[in-house]
mmCIF file of C-alpha atoms and ligand atoms in Angstrom:
data_model
loop_
_atom_site.group_PDB
_atom_site.id
_atom_site.type_symbol
_atom_site.label_atom_id
_atom_site.label_comp_id
_atom_site.label_asym_id
_atom_site.label_seq_id
_atom_site.Cartn_x
_atom_site.Cartn_y
_atom_site.Cartn_z
ATOM 1 C CA MET A 1 160.029 74.222 174.522
ATOM 2 C CA THR A 2 160.905 74.531 170.396
ATOM 3 C CA GLN A 3 157.998 73.104 168.488
ATOM 4 C CA GLU A 4 159.469 70.329 165.749
ATOM 5 C CA VAL A 5 159.804 71.609 162.253
ATOM 6 C CA LEU A 6 158.528 68.703 160.106
ATOM 7 C CA ASN A 7 159.551 68.290 156.472
ATOM 8 C CA THR A 8 156.335 68.013 155.674
ATOM 9 C CA VAL A 9 152.451 68.540 155.590
ATOM 10 C CA ILE A 10 150.084 67.209 153.495
ATOM 11 C CA ILE A 11 146.465 68.862 153.338
ATOM 12 C CA GLY A 12 144.104 66.594 152.626
ATOM 13 C CA SER A 13 143.034 62.596 152.392
ATOM 14 C CA GLY A 14 142.312 62.058 148.809
ATOM 15 C CA PRO A 15 143.941 60.372 146.050
ATOM 16 C CA ALA A 16 146.173 62.685 145.417
ATOM 17 C CA GLY A 17 147.034 63.101 149.410
ATOM 18 C CA TRP A 18 147.752 59.755 150.180
ATOM 19 C CA THR A 19 149.521 59.200 146.812
ATOM 20 C CA ALA A 20 151.814 62.172 148.235
ATOM 21 C CA ALA A 21 152.137 60.246 151.722
ATOM 22 C CA ILE A 22 152.980 57.261 149.838
ATOM 23 C CA TYR A 23 156.127 58.545 148.403
ATOM 24 C CA ALA A 24 156.682 60.866 150.574
ATOM 25 C CA CYS A 25 156.845 58.531 153.542
ATOM 26 C CA ARG A 26 159.614 56.162 150.730
ATOM 27 C CA SER A 27 162.000 58.733 150.750
ATOM 28 C CA GLY A 28 162.140 59.896 154.147
ATOM 29 C CA LEU A 29 160.553 62.635 154.665
ATOM 30 C CA SER A 30 158.280 61.483 157.895
ATOM 31 C CA PRO A 31 155.225 63.469 156.313
ATOM 32 C CA VAL A 32 152.450 64.651 158.598
ATOM 33 C CA LEU A 33 149.150 64.430 157.081
ATOM 34 C CA VAL A 34 145.902 66.829 157.825
ATOM 35 C CA SER A 35 142.947 64.445 156.349
ATOM 36 C CA GLY A 36 140.157 67.487 156.435
ATOM 37 C CA PRO A 37 136.381 66.970 156.662
ATOM 38 C CA GLU A 38 136.302 64.230 153.960
ATOM 39 C CA VAL A 39 138.296 61.030 155.014
ATOM 40 C CA GLY A 40 138.915 59.580 151.371
ATOM 41 C CA GLY A 41 137.954 62.850 149.554
ATOM 42 C CA GLN A 42 135.533 62.783 146.966
ATOM 43 C CA LEU A 43 135.400 58.869 146.142
ATOM 44 C CA THR A 44 133.668 57.809 148.941
ATOM 45 C CA THR A 45 130.350 58.461 147.723
ATOM 46 C CA THR A 46 130.413 55.917 144.848
ATOM 47 C CA PRO A 47 129.764 53.192 144.859
ATOM 48 C CA GLU A 48 131.480 51.942 141.481
ATOM 49 C CA ILE A 49 134.779 53.184 140.770
ATOM 50 C CA GLY A 50 135.325 51.643 136.938
ATOM 51 C CA ASN A 51 138.710 53.055 135.674
ATOM 52 C CA TRP A 52 141.179 52.399 138.569
ATOM 53 C CA PRO A 53 144.317 50.716 136.514
ATOM 54 C CA GLY A 54 144.715 47.472 138.053
ATOM 55 C CA ARG A 55 141.088 46.950 139.787
ATOM 56 C CA LYS A 56 138.607 45.100 137.226
ATOM 57 C CA ASP A 57 136.344 44.523 140.333
ATOM 58 C CA ALA A 58 135.364 48.230 140.155
ATOM 59 C CA PRO A 59 135.506 48.706 143.509
ATOM 60 C CA ASP A 60 133.803 50.858 145.268
ATOM 61 C CA GLY A 61 135.362 54.486 146.345
ATOM 62 C CA PHE A 62 135.403 54.020 149.785
ATOM 63 C CA SER A 63 137.446 50.594 150.423
ATOM 64 C CA LEU A 64 139.658 51.791 147.226
ATOM 65 C CA MET A 65 140.480 54.860 149.354
ATOM 66 C CA LYS A 66 140.737 53.223 152.909
ATOM 67 C CA THR A 67 143.402 51.123 150.792
ATOM 68 C CA LEU A 68 145.639 53.701 150.060
ATOM 69 C CA GLN A 69 145.638 54.585 153.551
ATOM 70 C CA GLU A 70 146.405 51.339 154.485
ATOM 71 C CA HIS A 71 148.923 51.892 152.724
ATOM 72 C CA ALA A 72 150.516 55.419 153.100
ATOM 73 C CA VAL A 73 149.693 54.675 157.398
ATOM 74 C CA SER A 74 151.951 51.326 156.965
ATOM 75 C CA LEU A 75 154.577 52.819 155.186
ATOM 76 C CA GLY A 76 155.161 55.646 158.696
ATOM 77 C CA THR A 77 152.219 58.986 157.913
ATOM 78 C CA LYS A 78 151.239 60.188 160.661
ATOM 79 C CA MET A 79 147.237 61.077 160.241
ATOM 80 C CA LEU A 80 145.765 64.322 162.015
ATOM 81 C CA SER A 81 141.728 64.184 162.130
ATOM 82 C CA ASP A 82 141.829 67.755 161.559
ATOM 83 C CA THR A 83 141.195 71.090 159.511
ATOM 84 C CA VAL A 84 142.688 73.639 157.870
ATOM 85 C CA THR A 85 141.338 76.595 158.985
ATOM 86 C CA LYS A 86 144.658 79.273 157.627
ATOM 87 C CA VAL A 87 148.114 79.315 156.652
ATOM 88 C CA ASP A 88 151.253 81.089 156.414
ATOM 89 C CA PHE A 89 153.727 81.391 153.834
ATOM 90 C CA SER A 90 155.431 83.957 154.047
ATOM 91 C CA GLN A 91 158.777 83.102 156.592
ATOM 92 C CA GLU A 92 160.798 80.153 154.770
ATOM 93 C CA ILE A 93 158.919 77.970 157.135
ATOM 94 C CA LYS A 94 155.496 77.716 156.748
ATOM 95 C CA GLU A 95 152.301 77.769 159.036
ATOM 96 C CA VAL A 96 149.125 75.345 159.003
ATOM 97 C CA THR A 97 147.034 75.915 161.741
ATOM 98 C CA LEU A 98 144.461 73.144 162.179
ATOM 99 C CA SER A 99 140.880 74.120 163.504
ATOM 100 C CA SER A 100 141.900 72.347 167.320
ATOM 101 C CA GLY A 101 143.957 75.430 167.316
ATOM 102 C CA ASP A 102 147.185 73.093 167.083
ATOM 103 C CA VAL A 103 149.543 75.448 164.622
ATOM 104 C CA LEU A 104 152.160 72.995 162.422
ATOM 105 C CA LYS A 105 155.434 74.985 161.690
ATOM 106 C CA THR A 106 156.965 72.954 158.367
ATOM 107 C CA LYS A 107 159.152 73.236 155.287
ATOM 108 C CA THR A 108 156.921 72.227 152.899
ATOM 109 C CA VAL A 109 153.111 71.662 152.326
ATOM 110 C CA ILE A 110 151.208 69.607 149.766
ATOM 111 C CA ILE A 111 147.673 70.897 149.224
ATOM 112 C CA ALA A 112 145.286 68.528 148.486
ATOM 113 C CA THR A 113 142.387 69.615 149.293
ATOM 114 C CA GLY A 114 140.321 69.429 146.350
ATOM 115 C CA ALA A 115 137.044 70.197 144.313
ATOM 116 C CA LYS A 116 133.486 69.518 144.923
ATOM 117 C CA ALA A 117 130.967 69.680 142.031
ATOM 118 C CA ARG A 118 129.095 72.505 141.928
ATOM 119 C CA TYR A 119 125.077 70.866 141.793
ATOM 120 C CA LEU A 120 121.711 72.370 141.572
ATOM 121 C CA GLY A 121 120.118 72.731 144.599
ATOM 122 C CA LEU A 122 116.930 70.028 144.849
ATOM 123 C CA PRO A 123 116.732 68.694 147.729
ATOM 124 C CA SER A 124 115.230 65.947 144.571
ATOM 125 C CA GLU A 125 118.824 66.280 143.793
ATOM 126 C CA GLU A 126 120.491 64.610 146.741
ATOM 127 C CA ILE A 127 117.832 61.393 146.807
ATOM 128 C CA TYR A 128 119.524 60.435 143.566
ATOM 129 C CA LYS A 129 123.370 61.665 143.584
ATOM 130 C CA GLY A 130 125.390 58.302 142.795
ATOM 131 C CA LYS A 131 121.887 56.637 140.948
ATOM 132 C CA GLY A 132 121.324 58.384 138.453
ATOM 133 C CA ILE A 133 122.663 61.733 138.881
ATOM 134 C CA SER A 134 126.663 62.360 137.962
ATOM 135 C CA ALA A 135 128.546 65.669 137.745
ATOM 136 C CA CYS A 136 131.349 63.189 135.689
ATOM 137 C CA ALA A 137 130.854 61.679 131.933
ATOM 138 C CA THR A 138 133.653 60.279 132.035
ATOM 139 C CA CYS A 139 133.257 58.183 135.187
ATOM 140 C CA ASP A 140 129.640 57.347 134.980
ATOM 141 C CA GLY A 141 129.263 57.682 131.208
ATOM 142 C CA PHE A 142 130.100 53.482 131.103
ATOM 143 C CA PHE A 143 127.194 52.783 133.220
ATOM 144 C CA PHE A 144 124.528 54.668 131.224
ATOM 145 C CA ARG A 145 125.700 52.570 127.516
ATOM 146 C CA ASN A 146 122.909 52.463 124.731
ATOM 147 C CA LYS A 147 120.601 54.382 127.562
ATOM 148 C CA GLU A 148 118.934 58.379 127.186
ATOM 149 C CA VAL A 149 120.396 60.698 129.742
ATOM 150 C CA ALA A 150 120.543 64.806 130.434
ATOM 151 C CA VAL A 151 122.917 66.712 130.612
ATOM 152 C CA VAL A 152 122.675 70.506 132.432
ATOM 153 C CA GLY A 153 125.097 73.709 131.640
ATOM 154 C CA GLY A 154 125.448 75.226 128.760
ATOM 155 C CA GLY A 155 129.379 76.012 129.163
ATOM 156 C CA SER A 156 132.369 74.113 127.398
ATOM 157 C CA ALA A 157 132.183 71.300 130.564
ATOM 158 C CA ALA A 158 128.726 70.273 129.382
ATOM 159 C CA PHE A 159 129.678 70.198 125.749
ATOM 160 C CA VAL A 160 132.534 68.019 126.701
ATOM 161 C CA GLU A 161 130.710 66.203 128.437
ATOM 162 C CA ALA A 162 127.858 65.663 126.113
ATOM 163 C CA LEU A 163 130.233 65.600 123.447
ATOM 164 C CA TYR A 164 131.771 62.187 125.197
ATOM 165 C CA LEU A 165 128.546 60.827 125.863
ATOM 166 C CA THR A 166 126.978 60.557 122.275
ATOM 167 C CA ASN A 167 129.808 58.260 121.935
ATOM 168 C CA MET A 168 128.037 55.924 124.227
ATOM 169 C CA CYS A 169 124.718 56.803 125.008
ATOM 170 C CA LYS A 170 121.061 55.939 122.993
ATOM 171 C CA LYS A 171 119.941 59.474 123.039
ATOM 172 C CA VAL A 172 122.099 62.508 124.872
ATOM 173 C CA TYR A 173 119.657 66.103 125.780
ATOM 174 C CA LEU A 174 121.199 68.817 126.858
ATOM 175 C CA ILE A 175 119.613 71.351 128.823
ATOM 176 C CA HIS A 176 120.122 74.759 129.570
ATOM 177 C CA ARG A 177 118.630 77.640 130.972
ATOM 178 C CA ARG A 178 119.192 80.313 128.509
ATOM 179 C CA GLU A 179 118.821 80.142 124.689
ATOM 180 C CA GLY A 180 123.447 80.972 124.171
ATOM 181 C CA PHE A 181 125.581 79.328 125.497
ATOM 182 C CA ARG A 182 129.001 79.969 126.924
ATOM 183 C CA SER A 183 131.050 77.092 125.039
ATOM 184 C CA GLU A 184 133.367 77.384 122.010
ATOM 185 C CA LYS A 185 131.426 77.546 118.719
ATOM 186 C CA VAL A 186 133.012 74.713 117.320
ATOM 187 C CA MET A 187 131.725 72.232 119.789
ATOM 188 C CA VAL A 188 128.268 73.420 119.775
ATOM 189 C CA ASP A 189 127.928 73.246 116.158
ATOM 190 C CA LYS A 190 129.102 69.079 116.851
ATOM 191 C CA LEU A 191 126.754 68.955 119.162
ATOM 192 C CA ARG A 192 124.435 70.450 117.064
ATOM 193 C CA SER A 193 125.597 68.143 114.075
ATOM 194 C CA MET A 194 124.131 64.928 115.769
ATOM 195 C CA VAL A 195 120.222 66.260 116.643
ATOM 196 C CA ASP A 196 119.026 66.132 112.829
ATOM 197 C CA SER A 197 119.559 62.023 113.238
ATOM 198 C CA GLY A 198 117.871 62.186 116.776
ATOM 199 C CA LYS A 199 120.910 61.460 118.560
ATOM 200 C CA VAL A 200 121.278 64.527 120.371
ATOM 201 C CA GLU A 201 118.524 67.155 121.654
ATOM 202 C CA PHE A 202 118.730 69.877 122.534
ATOM 203 C CA ILE A 203 115.885 72.080 125.576
ATOM 204 C CA LEU A 204 116.539 75.308 125.826
ATOM 205 C CA ASN A 205 114.851 77.636 128.346
ATOM 206 C CA ALA A 206 114.415 75.225 130.175
ATOM 207 C CA GLN A 207 115.974 74.414 134.321
ATOM 208 C CA ILE A 208 114.646 71.678 135.957
ATOM 209 C CA THR A 209 112.704 71.957 138.724
ATOM 210 C CA GLU A 210 112.653 68.082 140.043
ATOM 211 C CA PHE A 211 114.125 64.848 139.620
ATOM 212 C CA LYS A 212 111.964 61.882 140.298
ATOM 213 C CA GLY A 213 112.149 58.204 140.662
ATOM 214 C CA ASP A 214 111.325 55.620 143.006
ATOM 215 C CA GLY A 215 113.957 56.531 145.637
ATOM 216 C CA ASN A 216 116.462 54.509 144.744
ATOM 217 C CA LYS A 217 116.797 54.618 140.731
ATOM 218 C CA LEU A 218 115.409 58.327 139.235
ATOM 219 C CA SER A 219 113.227 57.857 136.831
ATOM 220 C CA GLY A 220 113.082 61.084 134.761
ATOM 221 C CA VAL A 221 112.872 65.511 135.379
ATOM 222 C CA GLU A 222 110.211 67.569 136.021
ATOM 223 C CA LEU A 223 110.497 70.893 133.329
ATOM 224 C CA ASP A 224 110.092 74.224 133.643
ATOM 225 C CA VAL A 225 110.694 75.119 129.955
ATOM 226 C CA LYS A 226 109.686 78.665 129.219
ATOM 227 C CA GLY A 227 107.225 79.638 132.092
ATOM 228 C CA GLN A 228 105.295 75.519 131.260
ATOM 229 C CA LYS A 229 105.959 72.655 133.015
ATOM 230 C CA LYS A 230 107.257 69.415 131.017
ATOM 231 C CA GLU A 231 108.537 65.830 132.813
ATOM 232 C CA LEU A 232 110.741 63.683 130.846
ATOM 233 C CA ALA A 233 111.713 60.206 130.906
ATOM 234 C CA LEU A 234 115.692 59.616 131.289
ATOM 235 C CA ASP A 235 117.498 56.634 132.891
ATOM 236 C CA GLY A 236 120.375 59.884 133.625
ATOM 237 C CA VAL A 237 121.790 63.365 134.245
ATOM 238 C CA PHE A 238 124.398 65.132 134.279
ATOM 239 C CA VAL A 239 125.475 67.885 136.315
ATOM 240 C CA ALA A 240 127.669 70.079 134.564
ATOM 241 C CA ILE A 241 127.363 73.443 135.625
ATOM 242 C CA GLY A 242 130.921 74.100 137.250
ATOM 243 C CA HIS A 243 133.526 72.835 139.668
ATOM 244 C CA ALA A 244 134.983 74.846 143.279
ATOM 245 C CA PRO A 245 138.268 73.765 143.861
ATOM 246 C CA ALA A 246 138.401 74.014 148.198
ATOM 247 C CA THR A 247 140.746 77.007 148.024
ATOM 248 C CA SER A 248 139.500 79.795 149.988
ATOM 249 C CA ILE A 249 141.887 79.473 152.612
ATOM 250 C CA PHE A 250 144.803 79.506 150.779
ATOM 251 C CA GLU A 251 143.230 82.970 149.189
ATOM 252 C CA GLY A 252 145.832 86.334 149.164
ATOM 253 C CA GLN A 253 148.678 83.511 150.087
ATOM 254 C CA LEU A 254 149.750 81.688 146.751
ATOM 255 C CA GLU A 255 148.130 82.973 143.050
ATOM 256 C CA LEU A 256 145.005 81.446 142.209
ATOM 257 C CA ASP A 257 143.336 81.037 139.021
ATOM 258 C CA ASN A 258 139.737 81.119 139.261
ATOM 259 C CA GLY A 259 140.542 79.277 142.312
ATOM 260 C CA TYR A 260 142.203 76.361 141.259
ATOM 261 C CA ILE A 261 146.127 76.347 142.984
ATOM 262 C CA LYS A 262 147.956 78.317 139.602
ATOM 263 C CA THR A 263 151.650 75.768 139.889
ATOM 264 C CA GLY A 264 154.273 75.693 137.318
ATOM 265 C CA PHE A 265 156.334 77.660 138.707
ATOM 266 C CA GLY A 266 159.819 75.888 138.260
ATOM 267 C CA SER A 267 158.100 72.271 138.575
ATOM 268 C CA ASP A 268 154.418 70.550 137.528
ATOM 269 C CA THR A 269 153.510 71.473 141.521
ATOM 270 C CA ALA A 270 154.804 74.150 142.251
ATOM 271 C CA THR A 271 153.659 76.798 143.721
ATOM 272 C CA SER A 272 153.616 80.403 143.003
ATOM 273 C CA VAL A 273 155.931 80.098 147.008
ATOM 274 C CA LYS A 274 158.785 78.059 147.089
ATOM 275 C CA GLY A 275 158.324 74.782 149.405
ATOM 276 C CA VAL A 276 154.757 75.021 148.745
ATOM 277 C CA PHE A 277 153.486 71.996 146.260
ATOM 278 C CA ALA A 278 149.149 71.357 144.731
ATOM 279 C CA ALA A 279 148.289 68.137 143.624
ATOM 280 C CA GLY A 280 144.909 66.838 142.608
ATOM 281 C CA ASP A 281 141.184 68.828 141.142
ATOM 282 C CA CYS A 282 142.702 71.546 143.784
ATOM 283 C CA ALA A 283 145.276 72.468 141.053
ATOM 284 C CA ASP A 284 143.551 70.965 138.298
ATOM 285 C CA MET A 285 140.455 72.490 136.138
ATOM 286 C CA VAL A 286 141.179 69.762 133.352
ATOM 287 C CA TYR A 287 141.573 66.577 134.103
ATOM 288 C CA ARG A 288 140.046 66.639 137.492
ATOM 289 C CA GLN A 289 140.395 62.082 137.656
ATOM 290 C CA ALA A 290 141.460 60.563 140.793
ATOM 291 C CA ILE A 291 144.182 58.616 138.764
ATOM 292 C CA THR A 292 145.387 61.892 137.504
ATOM 293 C CA SER A 293 145.264 63.347 141.033
ATOM 294 C CA ALA A 294 147.299 60.322 142.133
ATOM 295 C CA GLY A 295 150.127 60.411 139.577
ATOM 296 C CA GLU A 296 150.256 64.467 140.643
ATOM 297 C CA GLY A 297 150.443 63.671 144.600
ATOM 298 C CA CYS A 298 153.395 61.570 143.185
ATOM 299 C CA LYS A 299 154.923 64.379 141.262
ATOM 300 C CA ALA A 300 153.971 66.642 144.292
ATOM 301 C CA ALA A 301 156.161 64.129 146.924
ATOM 302 C CA LEU A 302 159.477 64.027 144.253
ATOM 303 C CA ASP A 303 159.399 68.004 143.747
ATOM 304 C CA ALA A 304 159.536 68.508 147.356
ATOM 305 C CA GLU A 305 161.824 66.251 148.364
ATOM 306 C CA LYS A 306 163.800 67.720 145.565
ATOM 307 C CA TYR A 307 163.356 70.611 147.084
ATOM 308 C CA LEU A 308 164.334 70.299 150.289
ATOM 309 C CA LEU A 309 167.968 68.453 149.038
ATOM 310 C CA GLY A 310 168.052 71.766 148.205
HETATM 311 C C1 LIG B 1 130.629 60.809 142.973
HETATM 312 C C2 LIG B 1 131.715 60.954 142.270
HETATM 313 C C3 LIG B 1 132.076 59.914 141.679
HETATM 314 C C4 LIG B 1 133.540 59.822 140.922
HETATM 315 N N1 LIG B 1 134.098 59.055 140.197
HETATM 316 C C5 LIG B 1 135.307 58.718 139.583
HETATM 317 C C6 LIG B 1 135.771 57.456 138.941
HETATM 318 O O1 LIG B 1 135.047 56.950 138.963
HETATM 319 N N2 LIG B 1 136.811 58.206 138.552
HETATM 320 C C7 LIG B 1 137.444 58.274 138.593
HETATM 321 O O2 LIG B 1 138.696 58.859 138.125
HETATM 322 N N3 LIG B 1 137.791 60.014 138.963
HETATM 323 C C8 LIG B 1 135.945 60.148 139.642
HETATM 324 N N4 LIG B 1 135.452 61.077 140.712
HETATM 325 C C9 LIG B 1 137.101 61.892 140.675
HETATM 326 C C10 LIG B 1 138.097 61.969 141.881
HETATM 327 O O3 LIG B 1 136.749 61.323 142.807
HETATM 328 C C11 LIG B 1 138.380 63.362 141.727
HETATM 329 O O4 LIG B 1 139.461 63.965 140.774
HETATM 330 C C12 LIG B 1 139.801 63.051 143.087
HETATM 331 O O5 LIG B 1 138.841 62.196 144.089
HETATM 332 C C13 LIG B 1 140.401 64.266 143.259
HETATM 333 O O6 LIG B 1 141.200 63.682 144.085
HETATM 334 P P1 LIG B 1 142.086 64.660 145.133
HETATM 335 O O7 LIG B 1 143.342 63.972 146.276
HETATM 336 O O8 LIG B 1 142.460 65.664 143.811
HETATM 337 O O9 LIG B 1 140.703 65.427 145.774
HETATM 338 P P2 LIG B 1 139.886 65.507 147.000
HETATM 339 O O10 LIG B 1 138.954 63.164 146.381
HETATM 340 O O11 LIG B 1 138.490 66.105 146.391
HETATM 341 O O12 LIG B 1 139.737 65.058 148.249
HETATM 342 C C14 LIG B 1 140.289 66.379 149.096
HETATM 343 C C15 LIG B 1 140.472 66.522 150.566
HETATM 344 O O13 LIG B 1 140.464 67.271 150.863
HETATM 345 C C16 LIG B 1 140.179 67.886 152.127
HETATM 346 N N5 LIG B 1 140.409 68.745 152.587
HETATM 347 C C17 LIG B 1 139.705 69.704 151.770
HETATM 348 N N6 LIG B 1 140.023 71.029 152.579
HETATM 349 C C18 LIG B 1 140.423 70.597 154.052
HETATM 350 C C19 LIG B 1 141.079 71.109 154.401
HETATM 351 N N7 LIG B 1 140.683 72.913 155.033
HETATM 352 N N8 LIG B 1 141.811 70.899 155.641
HETATM 353 C C20 LIG B 1 142.126 69.973 155.414
HETATM 354 N N9 LIG B 1 141.653 68.952 154.783
HETATM 355 C C21 LIG B 1 140.700 69.414 153.861
HETATM 356 C C22 LIG B 1 138.780 66.735 151.726
HETATM 357 O O14 LIG B 1 138.846 65.721 153.508
HETATM 358 C C23 LIG B 1 139.044 65.776 151.538
HETATM 359 O O15 LIG B 1 139.820 64.606 152.081
HETATM 360 C C24 LIG B 1 134.783 61.265 140.989
HETATM 361 C C25 LIG B 1 134.033 62.655 141.397
HETATM 362 C C26 LIG B 1 132.987 62.678 142.606
HETATM 363 C C27 LIG B 1 132.694 63.629 143.053
#
């Protein structure tokens, strides 16, 4: 029996994946969505989303993503609770292999596999993620208005986060394990200019060795500063040491940039292979927001539809 060739396979069930599915359904593409290991994506771990337009009630991430899933499924999206282990994009009809061993054949693929923030890897960090530890100042900075926070890192991302937080927090510490920074000088100078007023403090040659708190809320950190143990009381810690896109299965198949899928080959979400599109954090090293991912998911479905029309 010949296997059915699908119009569109969507890989990932975060905001990008579900939005792509909603648009693909409405365009009559009958998409199949492979959910991956984390149904709903990164947002499902966060208790409060305060910046999803139209939801001033700030729902928890799990409930919000459930509404996207229900919308996409109600329109006819077929969801497979599986993970993609291999892809072959060398032919016009693409092959997507699942961990079950099944192989999907499809004319187009929309990749929405997301990215993960890198954390320090301390056991106490796991306790306080979402309870004082965050990896996204744009997402969570608002919850730390007039509070004392630290940003960990020495690259551009850390300086962007720190500068953003100075707009709302009482004090921002920048904790970095070295003396020098990998960020642009202009951003370093801007943050430094706030040191004299006491708004900003640099703690250099320092590493967090322990996150402290009562188990429900972070209260500070223990530091190793040039071999000396120190304690610092804090309301929040923003870890800004980079992100890792979930794109290893696409290596050798698509052009990547630092692990992020390169797009813009003819349309916004088109990758280096015709018929393969990418949306959301897996292709975005700049914005990394739920709403921008959803927007890219919309674009990817429209781009796939246009490709199929020829
Ligand atoms: C704690 C936390 C709080 C946040 N808070 C906010 C916020 O308040 N507001 C905001 O706008 N943004 C927030 N963000 C950022 C936001 O979650 C991301 O920008 C957004 O989820 C990215 O969406 P995405 O669809 O690109 O990918 P993700 O949400 O990362 O989803 C990726 C999907 O791909 C799947 N997948 C991965 N690999 C495979 C594979 N091999 N096969 C099949 N499927 C696969 C996963 O299972 C998952 O379903 C937060 C992030 C975190 C971690």
